[in-house]
mmCIF file of C-alpha atoms in Angstrom:
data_model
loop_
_atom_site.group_PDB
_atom_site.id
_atom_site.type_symbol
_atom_site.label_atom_id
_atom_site.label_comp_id
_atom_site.label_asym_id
_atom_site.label_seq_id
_atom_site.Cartn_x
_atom_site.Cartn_y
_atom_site.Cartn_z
ATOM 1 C CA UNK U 269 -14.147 -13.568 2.829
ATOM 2 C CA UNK U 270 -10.948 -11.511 2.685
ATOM 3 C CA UNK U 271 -10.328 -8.293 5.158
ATOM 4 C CA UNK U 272 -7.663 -6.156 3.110
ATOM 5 C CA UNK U 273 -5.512 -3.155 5.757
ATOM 6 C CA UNK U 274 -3.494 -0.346 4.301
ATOM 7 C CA UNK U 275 -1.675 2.518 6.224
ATOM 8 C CA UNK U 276 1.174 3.096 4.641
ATOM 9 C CA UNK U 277 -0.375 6.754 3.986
ATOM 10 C CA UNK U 278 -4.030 7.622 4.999
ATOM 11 C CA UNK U 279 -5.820 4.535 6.644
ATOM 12 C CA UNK U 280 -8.107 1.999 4.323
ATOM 13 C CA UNK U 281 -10.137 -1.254 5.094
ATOM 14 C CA UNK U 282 -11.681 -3.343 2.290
ATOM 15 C CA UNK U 283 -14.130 -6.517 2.449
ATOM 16 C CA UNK U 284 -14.167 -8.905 -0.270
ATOM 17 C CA UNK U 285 -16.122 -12.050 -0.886
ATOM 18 C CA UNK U 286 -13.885 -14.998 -2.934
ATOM 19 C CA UNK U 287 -10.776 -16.481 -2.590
ATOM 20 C CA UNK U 288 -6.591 -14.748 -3.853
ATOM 21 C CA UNK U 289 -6.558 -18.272 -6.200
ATOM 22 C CA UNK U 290 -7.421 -21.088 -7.135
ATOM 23 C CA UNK U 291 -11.067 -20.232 -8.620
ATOM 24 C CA UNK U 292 -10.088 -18.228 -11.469
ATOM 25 C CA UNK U 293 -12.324 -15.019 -10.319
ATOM 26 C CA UNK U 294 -11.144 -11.989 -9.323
ATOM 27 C CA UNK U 295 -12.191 -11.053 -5.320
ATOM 28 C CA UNK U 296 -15.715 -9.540 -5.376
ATOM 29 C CA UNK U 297 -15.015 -5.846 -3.006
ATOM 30 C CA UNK U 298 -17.950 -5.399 -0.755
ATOM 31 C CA UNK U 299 -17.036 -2.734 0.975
ATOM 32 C CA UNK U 300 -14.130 -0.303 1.190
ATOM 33 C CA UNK U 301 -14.081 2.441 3.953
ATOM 34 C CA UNK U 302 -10.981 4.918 4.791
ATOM 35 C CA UNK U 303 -9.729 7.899 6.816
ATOM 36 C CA UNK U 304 -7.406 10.598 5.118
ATOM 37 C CA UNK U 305 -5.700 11.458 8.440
ATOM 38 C CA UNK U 306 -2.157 11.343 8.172
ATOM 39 C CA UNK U 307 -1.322 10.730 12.251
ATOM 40 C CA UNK U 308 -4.214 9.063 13.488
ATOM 41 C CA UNK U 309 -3.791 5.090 12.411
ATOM 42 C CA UNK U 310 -4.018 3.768 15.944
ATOM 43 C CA UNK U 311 -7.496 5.161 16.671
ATOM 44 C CA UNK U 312 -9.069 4.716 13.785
ATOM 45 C CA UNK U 313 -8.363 1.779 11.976
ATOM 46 C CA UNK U 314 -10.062 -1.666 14.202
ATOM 47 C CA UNK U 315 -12.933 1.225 14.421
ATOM 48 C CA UNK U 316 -12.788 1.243 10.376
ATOM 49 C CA UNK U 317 -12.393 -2.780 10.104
ATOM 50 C CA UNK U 318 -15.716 -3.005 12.506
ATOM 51 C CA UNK U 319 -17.685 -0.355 10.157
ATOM 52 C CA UNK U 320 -16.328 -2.183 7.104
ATOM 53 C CA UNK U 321 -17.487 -5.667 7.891
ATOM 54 C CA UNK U 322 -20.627 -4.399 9.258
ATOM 55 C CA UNK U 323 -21.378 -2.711 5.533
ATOM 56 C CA UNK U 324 -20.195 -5.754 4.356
ATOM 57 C CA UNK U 325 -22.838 -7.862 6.302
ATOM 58 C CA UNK U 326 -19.768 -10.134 7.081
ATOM 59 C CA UNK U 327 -18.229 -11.654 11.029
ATOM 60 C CA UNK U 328 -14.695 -11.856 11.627
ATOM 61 C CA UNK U 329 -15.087 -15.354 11.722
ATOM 62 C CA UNK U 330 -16.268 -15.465 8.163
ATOM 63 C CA UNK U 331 -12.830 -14.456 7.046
ATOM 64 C CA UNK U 332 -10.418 -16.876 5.344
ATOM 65 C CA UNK U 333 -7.483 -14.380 4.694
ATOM 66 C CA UNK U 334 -5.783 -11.253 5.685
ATOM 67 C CA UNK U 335 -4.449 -8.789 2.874
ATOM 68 C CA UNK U 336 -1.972 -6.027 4.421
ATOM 69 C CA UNK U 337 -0.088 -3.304 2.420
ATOM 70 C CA UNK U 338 3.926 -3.581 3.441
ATOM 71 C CA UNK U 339 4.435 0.007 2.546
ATOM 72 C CA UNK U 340 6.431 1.672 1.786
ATOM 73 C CA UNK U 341 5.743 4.185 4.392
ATOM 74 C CA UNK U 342 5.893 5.966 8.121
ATOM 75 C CA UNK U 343 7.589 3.843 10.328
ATOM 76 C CA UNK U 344 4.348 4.586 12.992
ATOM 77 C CA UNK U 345 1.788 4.622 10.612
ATOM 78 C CA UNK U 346 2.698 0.906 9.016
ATOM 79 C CA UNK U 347 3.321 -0.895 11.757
ATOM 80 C CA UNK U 348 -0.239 -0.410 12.856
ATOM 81 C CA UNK U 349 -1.786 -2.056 9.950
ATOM 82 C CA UNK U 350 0.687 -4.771 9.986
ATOM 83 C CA UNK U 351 0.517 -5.318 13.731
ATOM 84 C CA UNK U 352 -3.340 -5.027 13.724
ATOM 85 C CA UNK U 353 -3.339 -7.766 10.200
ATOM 86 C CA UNK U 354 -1.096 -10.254 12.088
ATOM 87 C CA UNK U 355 -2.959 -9.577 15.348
ATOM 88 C CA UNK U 356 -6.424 -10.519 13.334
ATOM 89 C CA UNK U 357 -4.851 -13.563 11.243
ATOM 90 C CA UNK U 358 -2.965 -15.052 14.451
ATOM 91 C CA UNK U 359 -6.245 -15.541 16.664
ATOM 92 C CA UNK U 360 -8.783 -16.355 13.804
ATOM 93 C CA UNK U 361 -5.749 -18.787 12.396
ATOM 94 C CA UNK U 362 -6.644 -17.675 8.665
ATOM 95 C CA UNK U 363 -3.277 -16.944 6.253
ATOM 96 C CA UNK U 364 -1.881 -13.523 6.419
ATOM 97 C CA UNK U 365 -0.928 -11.769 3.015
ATOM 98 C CA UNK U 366 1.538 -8.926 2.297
ATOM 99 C CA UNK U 367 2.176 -6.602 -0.683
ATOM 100 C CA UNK U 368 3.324 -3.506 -1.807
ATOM 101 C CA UNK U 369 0.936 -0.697 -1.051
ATOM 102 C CA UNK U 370 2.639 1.051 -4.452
ATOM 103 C CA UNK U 371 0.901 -2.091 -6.202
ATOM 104 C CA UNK U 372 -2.260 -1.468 -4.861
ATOM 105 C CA UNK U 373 -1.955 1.959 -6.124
ATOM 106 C CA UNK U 374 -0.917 0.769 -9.803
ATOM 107 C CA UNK U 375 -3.722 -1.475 -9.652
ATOM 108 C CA UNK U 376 -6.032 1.350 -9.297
ATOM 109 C CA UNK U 377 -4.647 3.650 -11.637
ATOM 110 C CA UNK U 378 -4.924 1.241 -14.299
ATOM 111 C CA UNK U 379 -8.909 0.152 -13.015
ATOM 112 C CA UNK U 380 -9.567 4.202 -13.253
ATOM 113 C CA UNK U 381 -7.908 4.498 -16.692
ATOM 114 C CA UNK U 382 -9.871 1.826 -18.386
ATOM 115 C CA UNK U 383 -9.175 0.792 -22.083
ATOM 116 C CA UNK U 384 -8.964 -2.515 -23.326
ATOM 117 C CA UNK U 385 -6.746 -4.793 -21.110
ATOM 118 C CA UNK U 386 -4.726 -6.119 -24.498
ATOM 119 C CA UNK U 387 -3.274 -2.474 -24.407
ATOM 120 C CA UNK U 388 0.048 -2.388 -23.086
ATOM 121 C CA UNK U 389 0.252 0.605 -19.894
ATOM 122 C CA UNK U 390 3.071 1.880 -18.065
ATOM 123 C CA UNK U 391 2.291 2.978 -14.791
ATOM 124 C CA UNK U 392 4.612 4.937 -11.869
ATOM 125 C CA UNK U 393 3.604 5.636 -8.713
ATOM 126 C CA UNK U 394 4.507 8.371 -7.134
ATOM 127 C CA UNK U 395 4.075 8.666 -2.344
ATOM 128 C CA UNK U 396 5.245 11.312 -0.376
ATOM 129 C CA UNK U 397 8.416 9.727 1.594
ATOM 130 C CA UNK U 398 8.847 13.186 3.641
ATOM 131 C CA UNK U 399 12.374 14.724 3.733
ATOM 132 C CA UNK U 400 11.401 16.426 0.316
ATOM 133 C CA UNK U 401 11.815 12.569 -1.158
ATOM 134 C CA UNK U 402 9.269 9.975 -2.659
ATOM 135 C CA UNK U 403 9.010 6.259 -2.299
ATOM 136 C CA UNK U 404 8.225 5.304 -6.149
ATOM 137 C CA UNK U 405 7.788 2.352 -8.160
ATOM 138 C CA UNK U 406 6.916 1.714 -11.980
ATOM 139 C CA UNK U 407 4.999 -0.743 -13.750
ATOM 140 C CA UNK U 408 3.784 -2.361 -17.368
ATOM 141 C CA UNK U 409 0.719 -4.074 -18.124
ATOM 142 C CA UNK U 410 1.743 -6.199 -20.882
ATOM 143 C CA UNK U 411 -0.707 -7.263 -23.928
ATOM 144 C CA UNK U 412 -2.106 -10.621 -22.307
ATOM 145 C CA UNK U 413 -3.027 -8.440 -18.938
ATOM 146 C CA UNK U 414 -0.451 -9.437 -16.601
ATOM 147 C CA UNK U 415 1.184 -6.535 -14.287
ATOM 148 C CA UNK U 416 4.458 -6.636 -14.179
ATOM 149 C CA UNK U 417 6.863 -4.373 -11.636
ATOM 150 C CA UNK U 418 10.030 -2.737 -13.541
ATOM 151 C CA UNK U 419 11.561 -0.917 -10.734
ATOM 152 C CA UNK U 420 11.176 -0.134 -7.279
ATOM 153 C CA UNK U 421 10.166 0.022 -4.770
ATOM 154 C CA UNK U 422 12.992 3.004 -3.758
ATOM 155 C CA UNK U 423 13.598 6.514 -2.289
ATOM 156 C CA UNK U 424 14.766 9.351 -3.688
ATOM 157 C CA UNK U 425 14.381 13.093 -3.863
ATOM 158 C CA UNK U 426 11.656 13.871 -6.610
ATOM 159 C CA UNK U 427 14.076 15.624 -9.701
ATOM 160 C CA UNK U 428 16.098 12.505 -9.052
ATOM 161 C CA UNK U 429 13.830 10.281 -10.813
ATOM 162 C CA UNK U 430 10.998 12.877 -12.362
ATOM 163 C CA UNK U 431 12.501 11.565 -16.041
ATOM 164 C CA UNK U 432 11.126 7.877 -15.542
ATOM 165 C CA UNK U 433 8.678 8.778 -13.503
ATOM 166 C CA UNK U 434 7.149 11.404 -16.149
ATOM 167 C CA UNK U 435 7.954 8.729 -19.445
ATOM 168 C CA UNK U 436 5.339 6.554 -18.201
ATOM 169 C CA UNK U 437 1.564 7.006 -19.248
ATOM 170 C CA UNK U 438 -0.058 6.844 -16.181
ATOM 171 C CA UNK U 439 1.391 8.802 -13.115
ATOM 172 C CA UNK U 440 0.071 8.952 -9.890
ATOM 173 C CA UNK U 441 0.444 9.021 -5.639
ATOM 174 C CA UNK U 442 0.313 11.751 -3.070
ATOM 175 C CA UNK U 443 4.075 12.535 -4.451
ATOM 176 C CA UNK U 444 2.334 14.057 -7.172
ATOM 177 C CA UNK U 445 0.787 16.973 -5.381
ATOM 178 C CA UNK U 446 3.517 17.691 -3.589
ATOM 179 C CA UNK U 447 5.691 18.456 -6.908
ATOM 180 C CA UNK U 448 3.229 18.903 -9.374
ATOM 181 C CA UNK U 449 5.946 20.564 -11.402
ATOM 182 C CA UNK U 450 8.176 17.852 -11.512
ATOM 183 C CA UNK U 451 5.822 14.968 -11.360
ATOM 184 C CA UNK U 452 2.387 16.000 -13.002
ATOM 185 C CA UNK U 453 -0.389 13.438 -11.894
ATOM 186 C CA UNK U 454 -2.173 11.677 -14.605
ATOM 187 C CA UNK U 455 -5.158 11.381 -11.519
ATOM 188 C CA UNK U 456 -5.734 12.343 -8.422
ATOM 189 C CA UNK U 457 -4.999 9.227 -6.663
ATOM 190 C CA UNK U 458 -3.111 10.076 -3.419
ATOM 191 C CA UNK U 459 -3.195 6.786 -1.278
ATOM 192 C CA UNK U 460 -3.674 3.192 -1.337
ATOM 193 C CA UNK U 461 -7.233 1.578 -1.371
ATOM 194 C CA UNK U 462 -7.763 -1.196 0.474
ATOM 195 C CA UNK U 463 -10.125 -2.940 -2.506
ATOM 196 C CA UNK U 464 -7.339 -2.410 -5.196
ATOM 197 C CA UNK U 465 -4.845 -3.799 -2.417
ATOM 198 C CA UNK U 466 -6.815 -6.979 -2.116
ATOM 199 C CA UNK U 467 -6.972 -7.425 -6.143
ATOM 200 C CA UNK U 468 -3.277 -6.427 -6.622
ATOM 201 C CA UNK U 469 -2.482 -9.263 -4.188
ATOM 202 C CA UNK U 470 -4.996 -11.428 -6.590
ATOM 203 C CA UNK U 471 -3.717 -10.873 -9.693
ATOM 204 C CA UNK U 472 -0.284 -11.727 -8.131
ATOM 205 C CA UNK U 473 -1.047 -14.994 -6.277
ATOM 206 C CA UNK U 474 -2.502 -15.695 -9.683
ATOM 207 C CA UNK U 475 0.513 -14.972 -11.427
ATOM 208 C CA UNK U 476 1.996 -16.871 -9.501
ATOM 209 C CA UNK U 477 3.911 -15.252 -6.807
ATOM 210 C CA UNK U 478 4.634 -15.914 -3.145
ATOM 211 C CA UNK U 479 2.932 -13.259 -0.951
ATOM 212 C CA UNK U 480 3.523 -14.860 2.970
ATOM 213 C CA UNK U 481 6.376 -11.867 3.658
ATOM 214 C CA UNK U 482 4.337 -9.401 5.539
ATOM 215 C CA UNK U 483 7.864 -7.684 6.347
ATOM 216 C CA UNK U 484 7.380 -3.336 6.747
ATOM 217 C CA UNK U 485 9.490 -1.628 3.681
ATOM 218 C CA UNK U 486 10.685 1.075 5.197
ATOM 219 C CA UNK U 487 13.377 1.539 2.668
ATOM 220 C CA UNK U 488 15.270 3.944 4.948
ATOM 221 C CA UNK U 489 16.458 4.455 8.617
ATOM 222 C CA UNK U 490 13.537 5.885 11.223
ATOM 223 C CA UNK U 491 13.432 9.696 11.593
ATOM 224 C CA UNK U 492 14.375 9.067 15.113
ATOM 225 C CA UNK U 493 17.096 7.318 16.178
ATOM 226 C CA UNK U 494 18.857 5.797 19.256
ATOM 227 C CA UNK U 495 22.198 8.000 20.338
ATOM 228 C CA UNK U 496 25.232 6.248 19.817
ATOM 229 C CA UNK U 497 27.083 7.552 23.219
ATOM 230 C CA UNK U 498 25.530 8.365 26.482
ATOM 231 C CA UNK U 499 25.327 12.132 27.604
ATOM 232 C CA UNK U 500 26.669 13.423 30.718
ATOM 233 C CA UNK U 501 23.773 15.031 32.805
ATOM 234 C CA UNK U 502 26.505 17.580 33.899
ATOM 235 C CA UNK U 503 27.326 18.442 30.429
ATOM 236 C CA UNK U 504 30.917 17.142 30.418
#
């Protein structure tokens, strides 16, 4: 069994039965539960992973890995899910997994878009970064099926990089309805799921990649930072 955690935007928990390699089949998703709360990671989400396995009829010590989304995203809001993945792989001794949460997010546009998979698709993705900027990311789907990433993950303000963006055929990410203007979704697809996180990191291992850095991407300095001199309490 695999437990997939994503809170690089809202908060989502997947269950899936199977194995990221090795057998040739795609994770089976058993259950998949979120919250769309933007500031409230650390009190929902080991309440979500409880509800989750109990859908899934599954105990933590059933669970042979640990998919978590690196981000990009809020400094607070991703360190939960990582700390909370790392906490859950370290005492149940199962390996942890990381990957891009604007994978799991190109993953599902292309599930909700359908078509045959010999049909080459360009996907960008598209999350709300704050500071009037987006973290972003594009992607192909060649002919034989595999997913590759062409750029990204990176920051920048949205007309910056609406030209790319906008030249793919599938767009999507909370960016999107924050400058529907200059990046016009494709689908309403705001945040990460869990399930498509846990499939994305799949299709990868399968492709051959290395997954074991579970390292944040922040991309960008925190909001708040330490001052650089000390100030006098008498104002001098």
């Amino acid at each position: 069994m695999l437990l997939g955690i994503d809170t690089s935007g809202a908060v989502s928990v997947a269950v899936a039965r199977g194995t990221l390699g090795g057998d040739g089949h795609a994770p089976e998703i058993l259950a998949v539960r979120g919250d769309d709360r933007a500031r409230h990671h650390d009190e929902v989400l080991l309440a979500l992973v409880e509800e989750t396995m109990a859908e899934a009829g599954t105990e933590r010590s059933d669970l042979t890995g640990i998919v978590v989304g690196r981000g990009p995203g809020p400094f607070t809001g991703l360190r939960v899910g990582l700390v909370a993945a790392r906490s859950i792989a370290g005492v149940l001794d199962v390996p942890l997994h990381g990957i891009s949460s604007l994978d799991a997010l190109a993953h599902q546009a292309l599930a909700a878009a359908g078509g045959e998979r010999t049909t080459p698709v360009t996907v960008a993705v598209a999350l709300d970064a704050r500071r009037r900027e987006v973290y972003h990311a594009r992607y192909r789907r060649a002919a034989d099926g595999t997913v590759t990433r062409e750029a990204g993950p990176a920051v920048h303000a949205p007309a910056d990089v609406a030209a790319e963006l906008t030249a793919c055929d599938l767009l999507v990410g909370s960016g999107t309805g924050l400058y529907p203007q200059l990046l016009p979704a494709t689908a309403e697809m705001a945040h990460a799921d869990a399930g498509h996180l846990i499939l994305a990191a799949a299709q990868r291992v399968a492709q051959g990649e290395d997954l074991s850095d579970t390292a944040p991407l922040y991309l960008r300095e925190p909001d708040a930072a330490k001052p650089t001199a000390r100030k006098s309490a008498l104002g001098r």
